[in-house]
Amino acid sequence: MKYAFYPGCVSRGGCPELYPSAVKVSAKLGIDLDELKDVGCTGAGVLPQYISDPINARTFAKAEELGLPVMTICSTCQGVMSQANYRLKGDPEYRAKINREYLAEEKLEYKGTTEVKHLLWVLFEDYGIERLKSLLRRPLKGLRVAPFYGCYIRRPPEAITPTKELNRRKNYLDELIGILGAELTDISGKGKCCGFPILTANEENSLAMVGKHTGEAKEKGADCMVTPCPLCHLNLDGNQPRAEAQEGKEIGLPILHLPQFLGLALGFDPGEMNLKRHIVPTQTVESKVSMLT
Amino acid sequence: MEVTFKIYRKDPEKDGKPGRSTHAVNIPADATVLDGLLKIRDESDPTLAFRASCCRGYCGDCMIRVNGRARFSCTAKVSAFTEKGPELSLDPLRIVPVIKDLVFDWDAFMWNKIKAVKPWLEPAEPASDGENVVPDAQMKDLRKAMSCYYCGMCDEGCTVLPVDFNFLGPAALTKAYRFAFDPRNRDTRERFAVLEGPKGIWDCVHCYEADEHCPRGIEPTKRIIALRDLAFKMGIKNEKVARHHQSFAASVKESGWLDEGRLAIESEGLTNIKGLMKLLPTAAKAMMRGKAPLPYLHAKRPGADKIKKIFEKGEQETK
């Protein structure tokens, strides 16, 4: 089982705990990662489509040459790439234009066969839940976990959940929490925006969203939250203290990256999953996990 | 069938405090939620206030929340909500100023915002025959946006409006798109003065909730993204957003990927001492945890020169 790995900049920049956790977890699971290095930023929804689509087409062409599907650990990268791929696959004329005008110079061509998947989708759709269960070394019994999907791993539907069958994707994180032995704390905003995209344009609204989601999870008794998106993590974890100050309430909810959450259930120690690098202290999670070993 | 309606109530002429009334109603199995409301008003409680207009699922006037989800009460079948029990909870939309019971202030919810984006055409030159005709092909994309009938479902689904009711919202911004991209439009830059202002296009989180909620497939989020891409092309006027986008673009252009440390500083502005000071507590915490990306010490990706070429070509071709 091998993927063209697209880790995204945040997994080594603002969230440097993510990349090594994902690599360790993938190795433990037996998922082989061939990291794409000679590729560009997806544009993250900041760069306009007329610039990011050709850059993403180049990434897809590189993966296509390797004959591998792309796997990301960042919902934003996955979302932007899935949307670009939807346009490129669905419109042969558009793809031909991008190939001709942008990729031909490097003798690259995107034929439209690359698939883009997030690690969360890989677990359910390629890897198999029974296989995952057989590797669990520390079921996270008693750990109350709120899921936080964010936007781009659920929408827009034509690119993310194009068939009725794939509508299941909207529930993978809820399912995974149970599969890893933890207890689900459901929250109303789990598929909403974390506020990160407007941190620059409207910080007050952005922090209000952080306060709303983390506050609800805390009030409902969650020990932590888990997210497949490092940009959600940047806001929900990194800016949680500022959200607490703005909203006038104490929250203190640890936010785990998906691979860290998986890693704990696979038997890695919190230290190996770099929990100490988070802004919101993770002691509650660590002490619960330590009682399980 | 026998169904219990639990309805949000608020009467400004009494104490104005919100409450809930309960009504047991016997209605046919194929009845709509609106049928139930009409029956209650006609037979047991004439003070119950709600709206309905076209009664065929178009106008949106009857939109309420049924068991927490926004629905047109005129087309929502009661039987679709009774799987877990014969009980329906009816409320106004999440975020609206309520006038009475299920009746809310549409002006505040949507119409004032539509008016704010100048929802009319100002052609470059009046045509001699007064017709301002454009080729059909040029209107193809706009026609989809023009098929919006202002039901407000996209605003109800919007992620930003519950935290900031003054955000213009997807319905008004879709209206803005319709005129900004009209080939006859005179001064796009002038239109963008409002759109790039506070509560405009840059306050949208592009979460695609609006697209998922729109019953007509108009895709308001994609319209807002198109407006933002157009602003990028013309040169963004919102200063802070412009700094953010310029820094993002520069680091991708120079190194192939994002220099996050640089982006944080340059978004605030290198001479904006107050803004930079505000970053310090978070930056200090991040540094203590070994997770603050150092600005400007950012290695180029292999193939960065190729990315730069693509970037510059994209910029040139759209000028």
XYZ file of C-alpha atoms in Angstrom:
612
model
C 0.000 0.000 0.000
C 1.804 3.060 -1.286
C 0.928 6.735 -1.748
C 2.456 9.854 -3.212
C 2.639 11.736 0.072
C 1.738 15.441 0.114
C 2.291 16.549 3.718
C 1.587 20.279 3.232
C 3.580 23.176 4.650
C 1.798 23.494 8.016
C 2.709 19.937 9.044
C 6.314 21.090 9.274
C 5.813 24.824 9.858
C 3.128 25.986 12.260
C 2.350 22.418 13.404
C 5.751 20.655 13.311
C 4.350 17.958 15.594
C 2.170 16.687 12.763
C 4.638 15.533 10.105
C 6.733 13.190 12.306
C 3.585 11.798 13.972
C 2.048 11.015 10.594
C 5.240 9.368 9.343
C 5.538 7.194 12.472
C 1.880 6.179 12.360
C 2.025 5.372 8.641
C 5.108 3.185 9.175
C 3.380 1.357 12.012
C 0.325 0.760 9.823
C 2.459 -0.383 6.919
C 1.439 2.496 4.664
C 4.358 3.290 2.383
C 4.876 7.001 1.728
C 6.709 8.269 -1.334
C 6.916 11.953 -0.501
C 6.349 14.386 -3.351
C 9.102 16.963 -2.975
C 9.336 18.663 -6.322
C 5.803 20.121 -6.107
C 4.273 23.458 -5.088
C 1.828 24.843 -2.553
C -1.826 24.040 -3.298
C -2.744 27.699 -2.892
C -4.710 26.917 0.277
C -7.737 28.813 -0.999
C -5.720 32.059 -0.791
C -4.160 32.023 -4.245
C -6.669 32.489 -7.054
C -7.713 29.441 -9.051
C -6.107 30.714 -12.220
C -2.731 30.354 -10.490
C -3.315 27.402 -8.172
C -5.000 25.090 -10.709
C -1.873 24.843 -12.930
C 0.372 24.361 -9.859
C -1.910 21.553 -8.636
C -2.105 20.033 -12.119
C 1.686 19.777 -11.998
C 1.458 17.930 -8.653
C -1.120 15.509 -10.071
C 1.024 14.900 -13.141
C 4.012 14.044 -10.917
C 1.912 11.557 -8.912
C 0.525 10.124 -12.145
C 4.078 9.491 -13.368
C 4.699 7.524 -10.168
C 1.446 5.657 -10.707
C 0.335 6.492 -7.156
C -2.680 8.189 -5.574
C -1.933 11.326 -3.553
C -2.345 11.157 0.220
C -2.476 14.277 2.402
C -2.651 14.853 6.149
C -4.118 18.334 5.696
C -7.818 18.836 4.971
C -7.159 22.211 3.406
C -4.569 20.819 0.969
C -6.903 17.915 0.280
C -9.883 20.215 -0.243
C -8.121 22.596 -2.609
C -6.533 19.725 -4.535
C -9.822 17.782 -4.722
C -11.586 20.818 -6.166
C -8.810 21.479 -8.685
C -8.808 17.802 -9.625
C -12.589 17.867 -10.066
C -12.260 20.727 -12.562
C -9.310 19.136 -14.369
C -10.795 15.650 -14.577
C -14.245 16.823 -15.546
C -13.221 19.243 -18.283
C -10.791 17.708 -20.808
C -10.519 21.008 -22.688
C -9.477 22.862 -19.543
C -6.981 20.112 -18.715
C -5.558 20.222 -22.233
C -5.169 23.997 -21.995
C -3.286 23.735 -18.682
C -1.124 20.919 -20.033
C -0.338 22.908 -23.155
C 0.274 26.273 -21.550
C 1.846 25.359 -18.218
C 3.145 21.784 -18.101
C 4.368 21.055 -21.642
C 7.549 23.087 -21.122
C 8.638 20.559 -18.468
C 7.429 17.720 -20.699
C 4.734 16.929 -18.152
C 1.161 16.014 -18.910
C -1.714 15.412 -16.539
C -3.952 12.721 -18.026
C -6.604 13.059 -15.342
C -6.131 9.763 -13.480
C -4.718 10.844 -10.106
C -6.816 10.391 -6.991
C -6.435 12.684 -3.974
C -7.150 11.222 -0.551
C -6.838 12.319 3.028
C -5.351 9.833 5.525
C -8.825 9.633 7.119
C -10.324 8.411 3.839
C -7.407 6.036 3.248
C -8.093 4.293 6.573
C -11.715 3.570 5.705
C -11.596 3.143 1.949
C -8.233 1.524 1.238
C -6.665 0.256 4.440
C -9.667 -1.361 6.094
C -11.069 -0.958 9.560
C -10.632 -4.628 10.513
C -6.932 -4.410 9.688
C -6.678 -1.219 11.745
C -8.462 -2.853 14.682
C -6.012 -5.749 14.632
C -3.168 -3.283 15.260
C -4.702 -1.417 18.207
C -2.438 -1.734 21.234
C -4.128 0.788 23.484
C -7.870 1.196 22.943
C -8.600 4.660 24.295
C -11.223 3.550 26.784
C -12.724 6.367 28.815
C -11.238 9.169 26.672
C -14.052 11.524 25.638
C -13.310 12.949 22.221
C -15.156 15.594 20.202
C -14.702 15.332 16.420
C -13.885 18.456 14.415
C -13.947 17.896 10.661
C -13.703 21.485 9.491
C -14.939 22.398 6.018
C -12.846 20.972 3.242
C -13.008 17.296 4.168
C -16.809 17.475 3.830
C -17.598 20.089 1.188
C -18.174 20.998 -1.608
C -20.126 17.805 -2.300
C -19.353 17.425 -6.011
C -15.615 17.181 -5.252
C -15.660 15.568 -1.792
C -18.725 13.309 -1.636
C -19.568 12.799 -5.329
C -21.548 9.581 -4.828
C -24.155 8.454 -2.329
C -21.726 5.817 -1.081
C -19.053 8.454 -0.384
C -21.492 10.428 1.751
C -20.113 8.167 4.487
C -17.052 10.404 4.500
C -19.049 12.918 6.513
C -19.072 10.500 9.415
C -15.623 8.872 9.340
C -14.238 10.827 12.286
C -17.244 9.974 14.489
C -16.818 6.324 13.507
C -13.068 6.346 14.104
C -13.480 7.670 17.648
C -15.541 4.584 18.482
C -13.223 2.237 16.570
C -10.237 3.438 18.608
C -12.174 2.681 21.781
C -12.804 6.291 22.800
C -16.120 7.899 23.681
C -17.756 10.307 21.218
C -18.720 13.775 22.425
C -20.892 15.092 19.620
C -20.853 18.834 18.946
C -23.094 20.893 16.687
C -20.242 22.721 14.942
C -18.121 19.689 14.037
C -18.479 20.275 10.294
C -18.377 24.079 10.452
C -15.473 26.429 9.884
C -12.881 26.841 12.655
C -12.457 30.513 11.709
C -8.875 30.239 10.457
C -9.530 31.573 6.914
C -10.648 34.956 8.300
C -8.024 35.316 11.006
C -6.486 38.163 9.012
C -9.657 39.828 7.709
C -11.778 39.592 10.840
C -9.916 38.335 13.876
C -12.852 38.901 16.226
C -15.158 36.633 14.229
C -12.401 34.064 13.817
C -11.744 33.868 17.573
C -15.487 33.792 18.287
C -15.679 30.617 16.197
C -12.790 29.064 18.150
C -14.563 29.906 21.419
C -17.855 28.525 20.168
C -16.572 25.119 19.033
C -14.055 24.428 21.802
C -16.413 25.862 24.438
C -19.251 23.585 23.349
C -17.004 20.515 23.413
C -15.741 21.416 26.869
C -19.245 22.042 28.214
C -20.337 18.666 26.912
C -17.532 16.998 28.837
C -14.934 16.293 26.141
C -11.358 15.608 27.264
C -10.051 16.675 23.884
C -10.943 17.330 20.272
C -9.499 15.601 17.219
C -9.137 17.184 13.788
C -7.847 16.037 10.394
C -6.919 19.648 9.494
C -3.742 21.354 10.749
C -5.165 24.791 9.933
C -8.119 24.062 12.210
C -5.503 22.980 14.752
C -3.607 26.258 14.392
C -6.726 28.199 15.268
C -8.428 25.853 17.755
C -5.216 25.135 19.680
C -2.888 28.055 18.935
C -5.503 30.764 19.308
C -7.598 29.156 22.029
C -6.013 31.327 24.767
C -6.903 34.475 22.784
C -10.428 33.154 22.193
C -10.750 32.559 25.938
C -9.735 36.176 26.603
C -12.126 37.564 23.983
C -15.097 35.421 24.973
C -14.408 35.767 28.702
C -14.437 32.069 29.539
C -11.927 29.400 30.436
C -11.830 26.497 27.999
C -8.498 24.628 28.087
C -9.449 21.941 25.577
C -6.515 19.966 24.078
C -6.739 19.559 20.301
C -5.207 16.427 18.744
C -4.170 15.928 15.149
C -5.688 12.832 13.549
C -2.329 10.958 13.348
C -1.600 11.726 17.025
C -4.979 10.313 18.023
C -4.367 7.223 15.923
C -0.835 6.927 17.279
C -1.974 6.838 20.908
C -4.343 3.963 20.124
C -1.592 2.157 18.203
C 0.534 2.196 21.359
C 2.790 5.247 20.850
C 3.458 7.331 23.946
C 2.216 10.937 24.063
C 5.870 12.062 23.853
C 6.395 10.139 20.638
C 3.331 11.890 19.206
C 4.795 15.294 20.228
C 1.842 16.345 22.391
C 4.147 18.658 24.339
C 4.336 20.920 21.328
C 0.726 22.035 21.625
C -0.247 25.453 22.947
C -3.124 24.145 25.082
C -1.604 21.735 27.636
C -2.514 18.108 27.024
C -2.137 16.715 30.583
C -5.751 15.518 30.802
C -5.251 13.382 27.713
C -1.812 12.195 28.819
C -2.971 11.153 32.281
C -5.964 9.269 30.915
C -3.755 7.541 28.354
C -1.097 6.694 30.967
C -3.747 4.927 33.042
C -4.487 2.717 30.055
C -0.957 1.332 29.808
C -52.281 10.903 12.121
C -51.887 12.529 15.526
C -48.851 14.804 15.801
C -47.716 17.185 18.532
C -46.387 20.554 17.367
C -44.115 22.363 19.829
C -43.868 25.916 18.569
C -41.560 28.781 19.511
C -43.650 31.709 20.723
C -42.798 35.338 21.323
C -45.280 38.187 21.547
C -43.845 41.715 21.688
C -47.252 43.039 22.765
C -47.151 40.886 25.903
C -43.880 40.461 27.808
C -41.828 39.642 24.692
C -40.217 36.683 26.443
C -39.728 33.618 24.262
C -41.640 30.486 25.204
C -43.174 27.432 23.558
C -46.751 26.295 22.961
C -47.833 22.697 22.472
C -50.600 21.597 20.101
C -51.908 18.099 19.392
C -53.097 18.054 15.787
C -54.825 15.387 13.746
C -53.673 15.706 10.136
C -53.559 13.512 7.041
C -50.429 11.391 6.516
C -49.348 13.487 3.530
C -49.818 16.866 5.268
C -47.105 19.503 5.161
C -45.802 21.394 8.186
C -47.645 24.460 6.837
C -50.896 22.464 6.747
C -50.384 21.798 10.449
C -49.701 25.465 11.233
C -52.812 26.574 9.306
C -54.922 24.030 11.139
C -53.667 25.211 14.531
C -54.298 28.864 13.654
C -57.745 28.172 12.175
C -58.995 25.778 14.822
C -57.270 26.358 18.135
C -54.981 29.395 18.361
C -55.736 32.405 16.130
C -52.846 34.355 17.716
C -50.193 32.071 16.161
C -48.068 34.118 13.732
C -46.215 32.615 10.763
C -45.603 33.495 7.149
C -46.298 31.730 3.868
C -46.631 33.132 0.384
C -46.177 31.080 -2.777
C -46.916 27.754 -1.014
C -44.985 25.785 -3.635
C -41.417 25.826 -2.324
C -40.105 28.850 -4.205
C -40.308 32.107 -2.325
C -38.806 31.060 1.005
C -41.313 33.180 2.927
C -42.402 30.215 5.030
C -38.877 29.124 6.004
C -38.634 27.896 9.593
C -36.585 25.338 11.462
C -38.262 21.946 11.796
C -36.560 19.839 14.461
C -33.572 22.147 14.191
C -33.178 22.120 10.395
C -34.254 24.911 8.063
C -37.103 23.879 5.802
C -39.782 25.483 3.663
C -42.842 24.628 5.763
C -45.008 24.559 2.611
C -43.141 21.607 1.081
C -41.816 19.838 4.194
C -43.952 16.777 4.868
C -44.751 16.198 8.525
C -44.150 12.459 8.065
C -40.497 13.161 7.201
C -39.910 14.309 10.789
C -41.861 11.762 12.814
C -39.542 8.759 12.534
C -38.335 9.141 16.112
C -41.772 10.034 17.458
C -44.930 11.994 16.571
C -43.491 15.307 17.740
C -42.288 18.326 15.772
C -40.329 21.224 17.154
C -40.811 24.447 15.144
C -38.561 27.490 15.507
C -37.638 30.631 13.586
C -34.279 30.609 11.747
C -31.128 30.497 13.905
C -29.967 34.038 13.604
C -32.871 36.349 12.883
C -34.533 39.129 14.870
C -37.946 37.651 15.665
C -40.978 39.927 15.299
C -43.633 37.526 16.552
C -43.598 33.722 16.919
C -42.248 32.322 13.621
C -42.287 35.697 11.844
C -38.878 37.347 11.574
C -37.427 40.558 10.192
C -36.590 39.877 6.519
C -35.196 43.398 6.048
C -32.533 42.824 8.678
C -31.982 39.211 7.629
C -31.465 39.833 3.918
C -33.067 42.756 2.074
C -30.979 45.532 3.667
C -27.852 43.604 2.701
C -29.051 43.078 -0.877
C -29.677 46.831 -1.122
C -26.166 47.527 0.196
C -24.469 45.830 -2.789
C -26.187 48.090 -5.335
C -28.358 45.410 -6.947
C -28.849 47.058 -10.288
C -26.954 47.473 -13.528
C -25.057 50.629 -14.358
C -24.067 50.157 -17.994
C -20.936 51.773 -19.418
C -22.862 53.586 -22.115
C -26.580 53.758 -22.578
C -27.401 51.904 -25.800
C -28.924 54.041 -28.523
C -31.974 51.817 -28.664
C -32.133 51.610 -24.870
C -31.805 47.830 -24.927
C -28.185 47.140 -23.854
C -28.208 43.763 -25.584
C -25.360 41.274 -24.948
C -24.668 38.001 -26.739
C -26.433 35.089 -25.097
C -23.176 33.187 -24.485
C -21.888 36.012 -22.272
C -24.905 35.717 -20.022
C -24.830 31.925 -19.679
C -22.959 31.822 -16.380
C -24.787 34.830 -14.953
C -28.150 33.320 -15.717
C -27.572 30.723 -13.015
C -26.920 33.450 -10.435
C -29.962 35.315 -11.734
C -32.142 32.296 -11.008
C -31.822 33.047 -7.266
C -35.228 33.773 -5.801
C -33.957 35.000 -2.421
C -35.295 32.223 -0.270
C -32.491 32.949 2.217
C -31.511 29.311 2.683
C -27.826 30.116 1.989
C -27.782 32.799 4.686
C -29.419 30.371 7.094
C -26.610 27.882 6.378
C -23.814 30.479 6.563
C -21.129 29.838 9.207
C -20.225 33.489 9.693
C -23.680 35.009 10.273
C -24.244 33.319 13.658
C -21.122 35.041 15.002
C -21.579 38.293 13.073
C -25.076 39.172 11.938
C -23.773 42.192 10.013
C -21.786 40.090 7.518
C -23.308 40.732 4.078
C -23.858 36.995 3.643
C -23.960 34.686 0.628
C -27.338 35.846 -0.761
C -26.288 39.503 -1.093
C -22.793 38.616 -2.313
C -24.281 36.368 -4.998
C -26.361 39.341 -6.084
C -23.151 41.398 -6.187
C -21.504 38.733 -8.366
C -24.375 38.914 -10.820
C -23.667 42.597 -11.509
C -19.873 42.638 -11.061
C -19.500 40.026 -13.824
C -22.150 41.494 -16.131
C -20.344 42.412 -19.377
C -22.286 45.705 -19.474
C -21.216 46.741 -15.977
C -19.547 50.165 -15.917
C -17.219 50.362 -12.966
C -16.320 47.119 -11.251
C -13.799 48.853 -9.006
C -16.525 51.123 -7.665
C -18.670 48.117 -6.804
C -15.755 46.564 -4.953
C -15.533 49.521 -2.561
C -18.478 47.975 -0.697
C -17.570 44.368 -1.392
C -14.030 44.741 -0.044
C -15.162 46.787 2.938
C -15.874 45.444 6.426
C -18.419 42.583 6.442
C -17.837 41.922 2.732
C -16.122 39.246 0.623
C -13.048 38.935 2.854
C -15.183 38.026 5.876
C -16.418 34.883 4.100
C -14.757 31.693 5.391
C -15.531 29.859 2.103
C -16.803 26.814 4.002
C -19.254 25.819 1.204
C -22.195 25.574 3.622
C -24.089 28.050 1.429
C -23.620 25.835 -1.629
C -24.868 22.831 0.291
C -27.933 24.744 1.492
C -28.932 26.430 -1.795
C -31.949 24.587 -3.231
C -31.221 25.919 -6.742
C -27.602 24.842 -7.171
C -26.453 28.451 -7.570
C -23.282 27.815 -5.544
C -22.982 31.132 -3.666
C -19.589 30.187 -2.180
C -18.091 29.756 -5.626
C -19.514 33.186 -6.607
C -17.822 34.768 -3.592
C -14.536 33.020 -4.456
C -14.847 34.368 -8.014
C -15.300 37.887 -6.595
C -12.185 37.411 -4.447
C -10.163 36.124 -7.406
C -11.303 39.166 -9.381
C -10.196 41.445 -6.519
C -6.792 39.681 -6.538
C -6.522 40.317 -10.269
C -7.473 44.008 -9.976
C -5.276 44.525 -6.898
C -6.839 43.982 -3.474
C -7.859 47.233 -1.801
C -8.526 45.940 1.701
C -5.113 46.770 3.161
C -4.651 43.946 5.634
C -5.994 41.318 3.249
C -3.771 42.740 0.507
C -0.690 42.377 2.715
C -1.689 38.797 3.541
C -2.234 37.823 -0.080
C 0.890 39.604 -1.299
C 3.035 37.858 1.301
C 1.468 34.468 0.553
C 1.947 34.931 -3.177
C 5.529 36.182 -2.763
C 6.628 33.220 -0.672
C 5.069 30.662 -3.023
C 6.565 32.486 -5.984
C 10.021 32.637 -4.423
C 10.251 29.246 -2.736
C 7.423 27.081 -4.116
C 5.692 26.857 -0.736
C 4.527 28.960 2.157
C 6.799 30.747 4.630
C 4.348 30.804 7.543
C 6.500 32.916 9.870
C 6.890 35.545 7.203
C 3.162 35.451 6.448
C 2.250 36.119 10.088
C 4.543 39.157 10.285
C 3.844 40.607 6.858
C 0.065 40.214 7.237
C 0.243 42.569 10.209
C 2.644 44.879 8.346
C 6.355 45.270 9.034
C 5.885 48.778 10.407
C 2.719 48.031 12.347
C 4.236 47.882 15.820
C 0.872 47.490 17.564
C -0.121 44.613 15.310
C 3.239 42.901 15.697
C 3.109 43.270 19.482
C -0.245 41.519 19.434
C 1.419 38.477 17.855
C 4.039 38.272 20.586
C 2.235 36.267 23.317
C 1.197 33.552 20.869
C 4.617 33.596 19.188
C 6.358 33.336 22.586
C 4.202 30.355 23.591
C 4.835 28.710 20.225
C 8.600 29.250 20.568
C 8.576 27.668 24.030
C 6.899 24.615 22.532
C 9.383 24.555 19.634
C 6.757 25.291 17.042
C 7.248 28.834 15.826
C 8.312 28.750 12.180
C 11.206 31.156 11.738
C 10.495 33.783 9.105
C 12.704 34.266 6.049
C 14.804 31.166 6.830
C 12.746 29.175 4.444
C 14.366 26.640 2.141
C 13.306 26.606 -1.489
C 11.413 23.529 -2.616
C 13.029 21.488 -5.355
C 11.426 22.775 -8.536
C 10.730 26.204 -7.022
C 11.871 27.858 -10.260
C 9.264 25.839 -12.178
C 6.527 26.919 -9.755
C 7.626 30.521 -10.163
C 7.314 30.254 -13.930
C 3.792 28.867 -13.657
C 2.859 31.580 -11.174
C 4.142 34.393 -13.382
C 2.510 32.936 -16.468
C -0.829 32.756 -14.630
C -0.476 36.388 -13.582
C 0.403 37.515 -17.117
C -2.372 35.653 -18.853
C -5.096 37.110 -16.727
C -3.953 40.708 -17.036
